[in-house]
Amino acid sequence: MDSVLRFLEMSHWAELPATAFALIFLWLLLKEKALAWPFGIASSALFVYIFLDAKLFMEAYLYGFYVLAGLYGWWHWSFGKKLENHKLQILEWKRRYHIWAVLLSAALSILLGYELTELRPDASLPYFDSFTTIFALLATYMQSRKILSSWI
């Protein structure tokens, strides 16, 4: 019981609702309900607040991107299906595309990590924060294009 209380004391007040909204989002998404998207947007917005408070600035930017992607997803699921006449095919990238994507993402991660240390000396874990953000953006792009290996 002491460890649970200690965990709750260390947690940010917004973590529980943000996580609950994310789980509701996933459940509704699996059921292919457009109502999933407002829960995803709310979860991401709360995580923006949490990450800004923790000075994880790139994570905050990433979740801000997820808020925007959620708005697009909500619109697309509500109205966009009627506008499209084709489905994206599941694709697999050739090895050279993966190599270039990883090299470019690694270079951007280092550049952003350096920029964060220069512009925001109070940033927490600037290189790790940049790495996880850039590679999450790459994975999101690959998923939006139905690149099978993005799930790896």
Tab-separated table of C-alpha atoms in Angstrom, residues 55-141:
chain	number	residue	atom	x	y	z
A	55	LYS	CA	10.168	20.186	-19.342
A	56	LEU	CA	10.085	17.416	-21.959
A	57	PHE	CA	9.544	19.885	-24.747
A	58	MET	CA	9.887	17.590	-27.753
A	59	GLU	CA	7.390	15.145	-26.237
A	60	ALA	CA	5.025	18.073	-25.740
A	61	TYR	CA	5.447	19.014	-29.418
A	62	LEU	CA	4.847	15.406	-30.419
A	63	TYR	CA	1.603	15.222	-28.471
A	64	GLY	CA	0.596	18.593	-29.904
A	65	PHE	CA	1.045	16.949	-33.298
A	66	TYR	CA	-1.169	14.085	-32.068
A	67	VAL	CA	-3.869	16.617	-31.149
A	68	LEU	CA	-3.777	17.925	-34.719
A	69	ALA	CA	-3.689	14.388	-36.131
A	70	GLY	CA	-6.695	13.588	-33.924
A	71	LEU	CA	-8.620	16.513	-35.351
A	72	TYR	CA	-7.815	15.254	-38.843
A	73	GLY	CA	-8.768	11.683	-37.895
A	74	TRP	CA	-12.049	12.830	-36.401
A	75	TRP	CA	-12.883	14.816	-39.534
A	76	HIS	CA	-11.724	12.024	-41.838
A	77	TRP	CA	-13.728	9.349	-40.046
A	78	SER	CA	-16.800	11.574	-39.870
A	79	PHE	CA	-16.751	13.098	-43.362
A	80	GLY	CA	-13.701	11.999	-45.351
A	81	LYS	CA	-14.866	8.462	-46.083
A	82	LYS	CA	-17.538	9.904	-48.332
A	83	LEU	CA	-14.940	11.897	-50.307
A	84	GLU	CA	-12.503	9.049	-51.034
A	85	ASN	CA	-12.931	6.501	-53.784
A	86	HIS	CA	-9.924	4.289	-53.060
A	87	LYS	CA	-8.137	2.553	-50.189
A	88	LEU	CA	-4.442	2.792	-49.456
A	89	GLN	CA	-2.620	-0.470	-50.071
A	90	ILE	CA	-0.389	-2.011	-47.407
A	91	LEU	CA	3.209	-1.511	-48.551
A	92	GLU	CA	6.667	-2.586	-47.482
A	93	TRP	CA	9.683	-0.332	-47.898
A	94	LYS	CA	12.895	-1.539	-49.480
A	95	ARG	CA	15.933	-1.742	-47.226
A	96	ARG	CA	17.448	1.480	-48.629
A	97	TYR	CA	14.337	3.478	-47.648
A	98	HIS	CA	14.650	2.189	-44.088
A	99	ILE	CA	18.347	3.043	-43.973
A	100	TRP	CA	17.743	6.590	-45.224
A	101	ALA	CA	14.792	7.085	-42.859
A	102	VAL	CA	16.837	5.925	-39.840
A	103	LEU	CA	19.884	8.020	-40.811
A	104	LEU	CA	17.818	11.141	-41.429
A	105	SER	CA	15.848	10.648	-38.208
A	106	ALA	CA	19.032	10.091	-36.191
A	107	ALA	CA	20.600	13.245	-37.649
A	108	LEU	CA	17.460	15.265	-36.892
A	109	SER	CA	17.406	13.852	-33.355
A	110	ILE	CA	20.983	14.980	-32.734
A	111	LEU	CA	20.330	18.402	-34.267
A	112	LEU	CA	17.153	18.940	-32.222
A	113	GLY	CA	18.841	17.650	-29.059
A	114	TYR	CA	21.626	20.173	-29.559
A	115	GLU	CA	19.137	22.970	-30.291
A	116	LEU	CA	17.206	22.118	-27.140
A	117	THR	CA	20.367	22.302	-25.014
A	118	GLU	CA	21.162	25.712	-26.527
A	119	LEU	CA	17.674	27.231	-26.532
A	120	ARG	CA	16.217	25.579	-23.439
A	121	PRO	CA	18.978	24.817	-20.913
A	122	ASP	CA	16.265	23.674	-18.494
A	123	ALA	CA	15.137	20.894	-20.870
A	124	SER	CA	15.023	17.411	-19.359
A	125	LEU	CA	16.938	14.762	-21.355
A	126	PRO	CA	17.069	16.840	-24.558
A	127	TYR	CA	18.729	14.209	-26.783
A	128	PHE	CA	16.538	11.334	-25.619
A	129	ASP	CA	13.463	13.567	-25.834
A	130	SER	CA	14.363	14.528	-29.409
A	131	PHE	CA	15.122	10.921	-30.389
A	132	THR	CA	11.780	9.561	-29.181
A	133	THR	CA	9.896	12.443	-30.790
A	134	ILE	CA	11.546	12.232	-34.219
A	135	PHE	CA	11.213	8.459	-34.432
A	136	ALA	CA	7.579	8.648	-33.273
A	137	LEU	CA	6.910	11.123	-36.094
A	138	LEU	CA	8.580	8.731	-38.544
A	139	ALA	CA	6.433	5.852	-37.281
A	140	THR	CA	3.286	7.989	-37.504
A	141	TYR	CA	4.127	8.920	-41.087
